[in-house]
Amino acid sequence: MLFGLKNTSRNILLINYGFPPFPGIGGRRWALFAKNLEKSGYHVFVIGASNPFNYNSSWNIGIRQLSGYYPLNINYPKSLITFPSELYGKIKYKIGLSLVKFKHRGNPYDRTVFWRSQLQDKIKEIVKQKDIKTIIVSAAPFSLLTHVNELIPDYPKVKFIADIRDPWTTNVNAYGYSGLSKSRFDYELNMEKKCMSNYNLILTVNSTLTSYFQQLYPMHNCVTLPNGFEEDFFHTGTNLIKLESEKVNIVFTGSFYDNAFYLFRNLIDTISQLKNNSRVKFYFIGSNFESLVKYVSNSNVKDLFYFDKVASSAEVDLVLQQATYSMLFLTDDINYSLSTKFCEYIKHRKPILLFSKEGFTSNYIIDNDLGWHVTDDNINQVLDQIISGPEKVFPNNFDVNQFSVGKITEDLINLLND
């Protein structure tokens, strides 16, 4: 549904590479904010990447609810996005990676390094046609920030906002930063230090990232705008995945971090040694489970694990409604994150088993009695308690609504009007 554009002060251009229908979690945060901003009378126009896959995001909230949606060609080797497994596909991957490395001095895994020209042209077109007053750039990919930064001096009456969903050069486990050569890493570091100097506001998803960017830009306004959950509950529909009601069902949803595999391996090795382990079943619903499936298939507890994917957020809701508990695996460099997975678990009031090193997230869960922090030292005890002990109940006095996107959008609107 298109809204009238009489109040152009409410016209926002959002640049989000992974915006739905592009699959993955990269667009979920701003798909929810865009939906709620439109409900509040704002007009959100979105630039995203054309979907190269033969399926859509499970978080496809609906681009029809936007005032405008503009998909751009990916302009990046498709093989580096779809990760083909056949021999010919692997050869194309290597050729594509070599090509990007030859043409770009920084991180070759940044999917928007070749977006500069078409992105800047589209921004100029939309700003002129729609009288845009605010531009929000959500990263990663991080080169989006550099492309947009070049235009900022040309639009002194437009408010430019950088939204940082993940660590940039401090990222150890994602976007290929851990494997960069020194020259490529230094290039990225230089971009991080200078590219956001013109932005009017820097938003991040947690206080740790906010503190980091406040140190880089001490004169800038850096604010934490956390992730949240959609208030709507999908109570009806087809349960494509039915959990075993007589068991303790523990559910993980979303994409699994590769560098969290050691935490999963510890879970398998421990649960295989516990008595009465047949009383529990672990469900992994989402993506990037290949290494997990392979490890489980060679264990003696493969019947206790189930792996699948879903096509919509409604199906995620239906699975979590059946769960006893939820699971969260955090890599060592993001053990301070209250991720989108965390928000979904909180929405359904499912106590969380957090597998991670000690950090802000584990302290938050323990301090608020939201579940367990599973470590090498206590994993036997925790799993034995879950299998044999009484069921843990989510605390009634915990304010779940503080993580609702509707509530967080109110804070966002205050920032937009500031």
Short mmCIF file of C-alpha atoms in Angstrom, two decimals:
data_model
loop_
_atom_site.label_atom_id
_atom_site.label_comp_id
_atom_site.label_asym_id
_atom_site.label_seq_id
_atom_site.Cartn_x
_atom_site.Cartn_y
_atom_site.Cartn_z
CA MET A 1 0.00 0.00 0.00
CA LEU A 2 1.42 3.39 -0.98
CA PHE A 3 1.05 6.33 1.35
CA GLY A 4 0.60 9.96 0.30
CA LEU A 5 3.77 11.99 0.42
CA LYS A 6 2.45 15.32 1.67
CA ASN A 7 4.67 15.34 4.74
CA THR A 8 8.05 14.86 3.09
CA SER A 9 9.87 15.24 6.41
CA ARG A 10 8.82 11.64 6.98
CA ASN A 11 10.40 10.34 3.76
CA ILE A 12 13.20 7.89 4.52
CA LEU A 13 15.57 6.10 2.16
CA LEU A 14 16.89 2.85 3.64
CA ILE A 15 19.88 1.09 2.07
CA ASN A 16 20.03 -2.53 3.22
CA TYR A 17 21.73 -5.07 0.96
CA GLY A 18 20.02 -8.15 2.43
CA PHE A 19 16.51 -6.68 2.67
CA PRO A 20 13.81 -9.32 2.07
CA PRO A 21 13.05 -11.10 -0.19
CA PHE A 22 16.86 -11.60 -0.19
CA PRO A 23 17.36 -14.69 2.05
CA GLY A 24 19.23 -14.58 5.34
CA ILE A 25 19.13 -12.58 8.53
CA GLY A 26 20.76 -9.39 7.19
CA GLY A 27 17.48 -7.68 6.33
CA ARG A 28 15.28 -8.81 9.20
CA ARG A 29 16.15 -5.93 11.56
CA TRP A 30 15.17 -3.19 9.13
CA ALA A 31 12.28 -5.08 7.58
CA LEU A 32 10.66 -4.94 11.02
CA PHE A 33 11.59 -1.29 11.60
CA ALA A 34 10.36 -0.32 8.12
CA LYS A 35 7.03 -2.04 8.73
CA ASN A 36 6.55 -0.21 12.03
CA LEU A 37 7.70 3.14 10.63
CA GLU A 38 5.10 2.86 7.86
CA LYS A 39 2.46 2.13 10.51
CA SER A 40 3.56 5.32 12.27
CA GLY A 41 3.04 7.47 9.18
CA TYR A 42 6.57 7.43 7.74
CA HIS A 43 7.29 6.65 4.09
CA VAL A 44 10.13 4.16 3.70
CA PHE A 45 11.85 3.62 0.35
CA VAL A 46 14.33 0.72 0.27
CA ILE A 47 17.34 -0.07 -1.90
CA GLY A 48 18.30 -3.75 -1.62
CA ALA A 49 20.02 -6.47 -3.62
CA SER A 50 18.21 -8.53 -6.23
CA ASN A 51 17.69 -12.06 -4.95
CA PRO A 52 20.06 -14.50 -6.75
CA PHE A 53 18.54 -17.56 -5.04
CA ASN A 54 15.56 -19.68 -6.11
CA TYR A 55 13.86 -19.09 -2.76
CA ASN A 56 12.94 -16.08 -0.64
CA SER A 57 13.74 -14.98 2.89
CA SER A 58 11.74 -16.64 5.67
CA TRP A 59 11.49 -13.11 7.11
CA ASN A 60 9.79 -11.73 4.00
CA ILE A 61 7.47 -9.35 5.85
CA GLY A 62 6.33 -7.89 2.55
CA ILE A 63 7.71 -5.16 0.31
CA ARG A 64 4.11 -4.21 -0.50
CA GLN A 65 4.03 -2.49 2.89
CA LEU A 66 6.80 -0.11 1.77
CA SER A 67 6.40 3.17 -0.05
CA GLY A 68 8.98 1.99 -2.57
CA TYR A 69 11.40 -0.88 -3.17
CA TYR A 70 14.37 -0.71 -5.58
CA PRO A 71 16.39 -3.94 -6.09
CA LEU A 72 19.85 -3.46 -7.61
CA ASN A 73 21.86 -6.03 -9.56
CA ILE A 74 24.34 -7.80 -7.29
CA ASN A 75 27.31 -6.90 -9.60
CA TYR A 76 29.36 -9.53 -7.76
CA PRO A 77 30.25 -13.11 -8.71
CA LYS A 78 27.15 -15.17 -7.98
CA SER A 79 29.27 -18.16 -7.00
CA LEU A 80 30.64 -16.17 -4.02
CA ILE A 81 27.09 -15.75 -2.75
CA THR A 82 25.46 -19.10 -3.51
CA PHE A 83 28.53 -21.28 -2.66
CA PRO A 84 28.00 -24.02 -5.30
CA SER A 85 29.07 -27.50 -4.21
CA GLU A 86 29.60 -29.19 -7.59
CA LEU A 87 33.09 -29.22 -9.15
CA TYR A 88 32.26 -26.71 -11.88
CA GLY A 89 30.73 -24.41 -9.29
CA LYS A 90 33.83 -24.61 -7.10
CA ILE A 91 35.99 -23.69 -10.07
CA LYS A 92 33.73 -20.68 -10.74
CA TYR A 93 34.06 -19.73 -7.05
CA LYS A 94 37.86 -19.67 -7.23
CA ILE A 95 37.83 -17.70 -10.46
CA GLY A 96 35.32 -15.23 -9.05
CA LEU A 97 37.32 -14.71 -5.87
CA SER A 98 40.52 -14.13 -7.85
CA LEU A 99 38.71 -11.58 -10.00
CA VAL A 100 37.44 -9.63 -6.99
CA LYS A 101 40.87 -9.69 -5.35
CA PHE A 102 42.40 -8.31 -8.54
CA LYS A 103 39.88 -5.45 -8.82
CA HIS A 104 39.46 -4.51 -5.15
CA ARG A 105 42.12 -3.59 -2.57
CA GLY A 106 40.04 -4.32 0.51
CA ASN A 107 37.90 -7.23 1.68
CA PRO A 108 37.04 -9.38 -1.37
CA TYR A 109 34.14 -10.98 0.50
CA ASP A 110 32.28 -7.67 0.75
CA ARG A 111 29.40 -8.15 -1.70
CA THR A 112 28.88 -4.46 -2.42
CA VAL A 113 32.40 -3.48 -3.49
CA PHE A 114 31.13 -3.05 -7.08
CA TRP A 115 27.91 -1.27 -6.12
CA ARG A 116 29.36 2.24 -5.99
CA SER A 117 28.21 3.63 -9.35
CA GLN A 118 24.72 2.11 -9.54
CA LEU A 119 24.04 2.77 -5.85
CA GLN A 120 25.03 6.43 -6.01
CA ASP A 121 22.97 6.93 -9.19
CA LYS A 122 19.91 5.33 -7.60
CA ILE A 123 20.30 7.39 -4.41
CA LYS A 124 20.45 10.63 -6.41
CA GLU A 125 17.36 9.61 -8.38
CA ILE A 126 15.29 8.70 -5.32
CA VAL A 127 16.34 11.71 -3.25
CA LYS A 128 15.25 14.00 -6.09
CA GLN A 129 12.00 12.21 -6.93
CA LYS A 130 10.81 11.51 -3.38
CA ASP A 131 12.27 14.52 -1.56
CA ILE A 132 14.10 12.29 0.92
CA LYS A 133 14.95 13.85 4.28
CA THR A 134 16.72 10.92 5.96
CA ILE A 135 19.04 8.25 4.56
CA ILE A 136 19.82 5.17 6.67
CA VAL A 137 22.64 2.82 5.63
CA SER A 138 22.67 -0.56 7.36
CA ALA A 139 25.92 -2.53 7.30
CA ALA A 140 27.31 -5.11 6.73
CA PRO A 141 28.34 -5.17 3.86
CA PHE A 142 30.51 -2.32 5.05
CA SER A 143 31.54 -0.79 1.72
CA LEU A 144 27.96 0.54 1.56
CA LEU A 145 29.05 3.08 4.15
CA THR A 146 31.93 4.29 2.01
CA HIS A 147 29.81 4.56 -1.15
CA VAL A 148 27.17 6.67 0.60
CA ASN A 149 29.73 8.72 2.52
CA GLU A 150 30.97 10.20 -0.77
CA LEU A 151 27.53 11.73 -1.38
CA ILE A 152 26.98 13.28 2.05
CA PRO A 153 28.61 16.69 1.29
CA ASP A 154 26.22 17.11 -1.67
CA TYR A 155 23.10 16.89 0.54
CA PRO A 156 23.51 19.20 3.55
CA LYS A 157 19.75 19.17 4.27
CA VAL A 158 19.53 15.36 4.43
CA LYS A 159 20.16 13.48 7.68
CA PHE A 160 22.56 10.57 7.15
CA ILE A 161 22.49 7.66 9.61
CA ALA A 162 24.91 4.71 9.72
CA ASP A 163 23.43 1.54 11.24
CA ILE A 164 26.05 -1.03 12.33
CA ARG A 165 24.63 -4.53 12.84
CA ASP A 166 27.97 -6.34 13.28
CA PRO A 167 31.57 -5.56 14.19
CA TRP A 168 33.62 -4.28 11.23
CA THR A 169 37.39 -4.76 11.50
CA THR A 170 37.06 -6.28 14.98
CA ASN A 171 35.04 -9.11 13.43
CA VAL A 172 36.89 -12.40 13.83
CA ASN A 173 34.39 -14.94 12.56
CA ALA A 174 32.37 -13.32 9.78
CA TYR A 175 32.76 -11.56 6.43
CA GLY A 176 36.23 -13.03 5.87
CA TYR A 177 38.12 -10.57 8.08
CA SER A 178 40.12 -13.22 9.93
CA GLY A 179 41.81 -14.35 6.70
CA LEU A 180 42.68 -10.98 5.17
CA SER A 181 46.27 -10.07 4.34
CA LYS A 182 47.76 -7.16 6.26
CA SER A 183 47.41 -4.79 3.32
CA ARG A 184 43.75 -5.65 2.79
CA PHE A 185 42.98 -5.44 6.49
CA ASP A 186 44.74 -2.06 6.74
CA TYR A 187 42.63 -0.84 3.83
CA GLU A 188 39.46 -1.86 5.69
CA LEU A 189 40.72 -0.33 8.92
CA ASN A 190 41.38 2.96 7.18
CA MET A 191 37.88 2.93 5.67
CA GLU A 192 36.34 2.23 9.07
CA LYS A 193 38.21 5.11 10.68
CA LYS A 194 37.36 7.74 8.10
CA CYS A 195 34.26 6.76 6.12
CA MET A 196 31.67 7.53 8.77
CA SER A 197 33.09 10.89 9.76
CA ASN A 198 30.32 12.71 7.88
CA TYR A 199 27.35 10.74 9.23
CA ASN A 200 25.01 12.67 11.51
CA LEU A 201 24.24 9.65 13.68
CA ILE A 202 25.71 6.19 14.24
CA LEU A 203 23.37 3.44 15.44
CA THR A 204 24.55 0.06 16.72
CA VAL A 205 22.78 -3.04 18.02
CA ASN A 206 24.48 -3.23 21.40
CA SER A 207 26.43 -1.18 23.95
CA THR A 208 29.77 -2.85 23.14
CA LEU A 209 29.66 -1.67 19.52
CA THR A 210 28.43 1.75 20.65
CA SER A 211 31.42 2.15 22.96
CA TYR A 212 33.78 1.07 20.18
CA PHE A 213 32.50 3.66 17.70
CA GLN A 214 32.36 6.34 20.37
CA GLN A 215 36.10 5.82 20.77
CA LEU A 216 36.63 6.12 17.01
CA TYR A 217 34.37 9.17 16.78
CA PRO A 218 34.34 10.88 20.20
CA MET A 219 32.56 13.95 18.82
CA HIS A 220 29.82 11.92 17.14
CA ASN A 221 26.40 10.88 18.35
CA CYS A 222 26.57 7.08 18.77
CA VAL A 223 23.42 5.39 20.07
CA THR A 224 22.39 1.80 20.79
CA LEU A 225 19.22 0.73 18.97
CA PRO A 226 18.83 -2.96 19.89
CA ASN A 227 17.27 -5.74 17.88
CA GLY A 228 13.73 -6.75 18.70
CA PHE A 229 10.95 -9.17 17.91
CA GLU A 230 7.79 -8.72 15.89
CA GLU A 231 4.77 -8.44 18.17
CA ASP A 232 2.51 -10.53 15.94
CA PHE A 233 2.10 -14.17 16.96
CA PHE A 234 1.24 -16.79 14.39
CA HIS A 235 -0.90 -19.16 16.43
CA THR A 236 -2.53 -20.83 13.47
CA GLY A 237 -1.21 -22.52 10.39
CA THR A 238 0.25 -25.80 9.27
CA ASN A 239 2.77 -27.33 11.66
CA LEU A 240 5.20 -28.63 9.07
CA ILE A 241 7.58 -29.56 11.89
CA LYS A 242 5.93 -31.31 14.83
CA LEU A 243 7.99 -31.71 17.97
CA GLU A 244 7.70 -34.81 20.16
CA SER A 245 5.47 -33.65 23.02
CA GLU A 246 6.66 -36.36 25.41
CA LYS A 247 10.26 -35.16 25.22
CA VAL A 248 12.24 -32.15 26.38
CA ASN A 249 12.44 -30.27 23.07
CA ILE A 250 15.29 -27.77 22.69
CA VAL A 251 15.20 -25.57 19.59
CA PHE A 252 17.77 -23.50 17.70
CA THR A 253 16.52 -21.23 14.90
CA GLY A 254 18.42 -19.22 12.32
CA SER A 255 21.86 -19.48 10.76
CA PHE A 256 24.67 -21.25 12.65
CA TYR A 257 28.05 -19.49 12.97
CA ASP A 258 30.87 -21.62 11.55
CA ASN A 259 33.28 -20.70 14.34
CA ALA A 260 30.77 -21.82 16.97
CA PHE A 261 31.19 -25.41 15.82
CA TYR A 262 33.45 -26.25 18.77
CA LEU A 263 30.56 -25.44 21.11
CA PHE A 264 28.24 -27.76 19.20
CA ARG A 265 30.87 -30.51 19.19
CA ASN A 266 31.10 -30.22 22.97
CA LEU A 267 27.33 -30.65 23.20
CA ILE A 268 27.42 -33.85 21.13
CA ASP A 269 30.36 -35.34 23.02
CA THR A 270 28.70 -34.65 26.37
CA ILE A 271 25.12 -35.69 25.62
CA SER A 272 26.35 -38.99 24.16
CA GLN A 273 27.72 -39.95 27.59
CA LEU A 274 24.68 -39.05 29.71
CA LYS A 275 22.13 -41.54 30.95
CA ASN A 276 18.49 -41.10 29.96
CA ASN A 277 19.55 -38.86 27.09
CA SER A 278 16.66 -40.28 25.03
CA ARG A 279 14.34 -37.95 27.00
CA VAL A 280 15.67 -34.92 25.13
CA LYS A 281 15.61 -33.91 21.46
CA PHE A 282 17.48 -31.06 19.79
CA TYR A 283 16.00 -29.24 16.81
CA PHE A 284 18.06 -27.03 14.48
CA ILE A 285 15.78 -25.04 12.21
CA GLY A 286 17.48 -22.73 9.75
CA SER A 287 20.66 -22.87 7.69
CA ASN A 288 24.41 -23.54 7.62
CA PHE A 289 24.14 -26.89 9.37
CA GLU A 290 26.32 -28.95 7.02
CA SER A 291 29.21 -29.46 9.45
CA LEU A 292 26.77 -30.14 12.31
CA VAL A 293 24.91 -32.83 10.37
CA LYS A 294 28.16 -34.51 9.40
CA TYR A 295 29.43 -34.62 12.99
CA VAL A 296 26.13 -35.91 14.38
CA SER A 297 25.83 -38.62 11.74
CA ASN A 298 29.07 -40.15 13.04
CA SER A 299 27.91 -40.14 16.68
CA ASN A 300 25.74 -42.49 18.73
CA VAL A 301 23.11 -39.80 19.38
CA LYS A 302 22.06 -38.93 15.83
CA ASP A 303 18.44 -39.85 16.67
CA LEU A 304 18.36 -37.05 19.24
CA PHE A 305 18.98 -34.37 16.60
CA TYR A 306 16.76 -32.98 13.88
CA PHE A 307 17.80 -30.51 11.15
CA ASP A 308 15.49 -28.65 8.80
CA LYS A 309 14.68 -25.25 7.30
CA VAL A 310 11.47 -23.26 7.19
CA ALA A 311 10.01 -20.95 4.57
CA SER A 312 8.55 -18.20 6.76
CA SER A 313 8.70 -16.46 10.12
CA ALA A 314 5.25 -17.91 10.80
CA GLU A 315 6.75 -21.40 10.72
CA VAL A 316 9.50 -20.29 13.13
CA ASP A 317 6.78 -19.12 15.51
CA LEU A 318 4.95 -22.44 15.23
CA VAL A 319 8.12 -24.41 16.02
CA LEU A 320 9.09 -22.23 18.99
CA GLN A 321 5.58 -22.44 20.42
CA GLN A 322 6.11 -26.20 20.80
CA ALA A 323 9.59 -25.94 22.32
CA THR A 324 10.52 -26.55 25.94
CA TYR A 325 13.75 -24.55 25.75
CA SER A 326 15.81 -22.67 23.17
CA MET A 327 19.50 -22.68 22.20
CA LEU A 328 21.95 -19.90 21.41
CA PHE A 329 25.54 -20.42 20.22
CA LEU A 330 27.78 -17.32 20.24
CA THR A 331 31.30 -17.15 18.87
CA ASP A 332 33.99 -15.70 21.12
CA ASP A 333 34.03 -12.25 19.47
CA ILE A 334 30.27 -11.63 19.84
CA ASN A 335 29.63 -12.98 23.33
CA TYR A 336 28.07 -9.60 24.14
CA SER A 337 25.29 -9.90 21.55
CA LEU A 338 21.55 -9.92 22.21
CA SER A 339 20.92 -11.21 18.73
CA THR A 340 17.75 -11.59 16.71
CA LYS A 341 17.67 -15.23 17.82
CA PHE A 342 17.72 -14.09 21.45
CA CYS A 343 14.79 -11.75 20.77
CA GLU A 344 12.72 -14.52 19.16
CA TYR A 345 13.32 -16.81 22.13
CA ILE A 346 12.36 -14.06 24.55
CA LYS A 347 9.20 -13.36 22.55
CA HIS A 348 8.08 -16.95 23.10
CA ARG A 349 9.26 -16.94 26.72
CA LYS A 350 11.50 -19.97 26.20
CA PRO A 351 14.39 -20.35 28.67
CA ILE A 352 17.71 -20.21 26.82
CA LEU A 353 20.68 -22.56 26.83
CA LEU A 354 23.54 -20.24 25.93
CA PHE A 355 26.71 -21.92 24.67
CA SER A 356 29.48 -19.32 24.74
CA LYS A 357 32.41 -17.86 26.62
CA GLU A 358 31.50 -15.58 29.52
CA GLY A 359 30.45 -12.10 28.46
CA PHE A 360 27.63 -9.59 28.54
CA THR A 361 25.09 -12.05 27.10
CA SER A 362 25.80 -14.78 29.63
CA ASN A 363 25.70 -12.29 32.50
CA TYR A 364 22.40 -10.89 31.21
CA ILE A 365 20.81 -14.33 30.99
CA ILE A 366 21.99 -15.37 34.45
CA ASP A 367 21.16 -12.06 36.15
CA ASN A 368 17.61 -12.17 34.77
CA ASP A 369 17.13 -15.92 35.32
CA LEU A 370 16.42 -16.45 31.62
CA GLY A 371 18.15 -19.80 31.34
CA TRP A 372 21.62 -21.33 31.60
CA HIS A 373 25.12 -20.36 30.55
CA VAL A 374 26.63 -23.65 29.35
CA THR A 375 30.41 -23.90 29.69
CA ASP A 376 33.05 -26.63 29.63
CA ASP A 377 32.91 -26.75 33.41
CA ASN A 378 29.15 -27.14 33.86
CA ILE A 379 27.83 -28.72 30.67
CA ASN A 380 27.36 -32.15 32.27
CA GLN A 381 25.49 -30.65 35.20
CA VAL A 382 23.25 -28.43 33.06
CA LEU A 383 22.32 -31.16 30.58
CA ASP A 384 21.68 -33.66 33.38
CA GLN A 385 19.43 -31.11 35.10
CA ILE A 386 17.48 -30.53 31.89
CA ILE A 387 17.04 -34.26 31.28
CA SER A 388 16.20 -35.34 34.82
CA GLY A 389 15.11 -32.24 36.73
CA PRO A 390 11.86 -30.28 36.85
CA GLU A 391 11.08 -28.02 33.88
CA LYS A 392 12.42 -24.48 34.21
CA VAL A 393 9.81 -21.74 33.87
CA PHE A 394 10.45 -18.39 32.20
CA PRO A 395 10.34 -15.64 34.88
CA ASN A 396 7.01 -13.77 35.04
CA ASN A 397 8.66 -10.56 36.24
CA PHE A 398 10.88 -10.17 33.17
CA ASP A 399 9.64 -7.37 30.89
CA VAL A 400 9.54 -9.03 27.48
CA ASN A 401 8.05 -5.92 25.86
CA GLN A 402 11.31 -4.02 26.16
CA PHE A 403 12.44 -6.11 23.16
CA SER A 404 9.34 -5.53 21.04
CA VAL A 405 10.08 -3.78 17.74
CA GLY A 406 7.07 -1.52 18.27
CA LYS A 407 8.58 -0.20 21.49
CA ILE A 408 12.07 0.14 19.96
CA THR A 409 10.60 1.93 16.92
CA GLU A 410 9.34 4.63 19.26
CA ASP A 411 12.96 5.22 20.28
CA LEU A 412 13.99 5.25 16.62
CA ILE A 413 11.37 7.89 15.80
CA ASN A 414 12.69 10.08 18.60
CA LEU A 415 16.15 9.81 17.05
CA LEU A 416 14.80 10.66 13.61
CA ASN A 417 13.13 13.78 15.00
CA ASP A 418 16.10 14.86 17.09
#
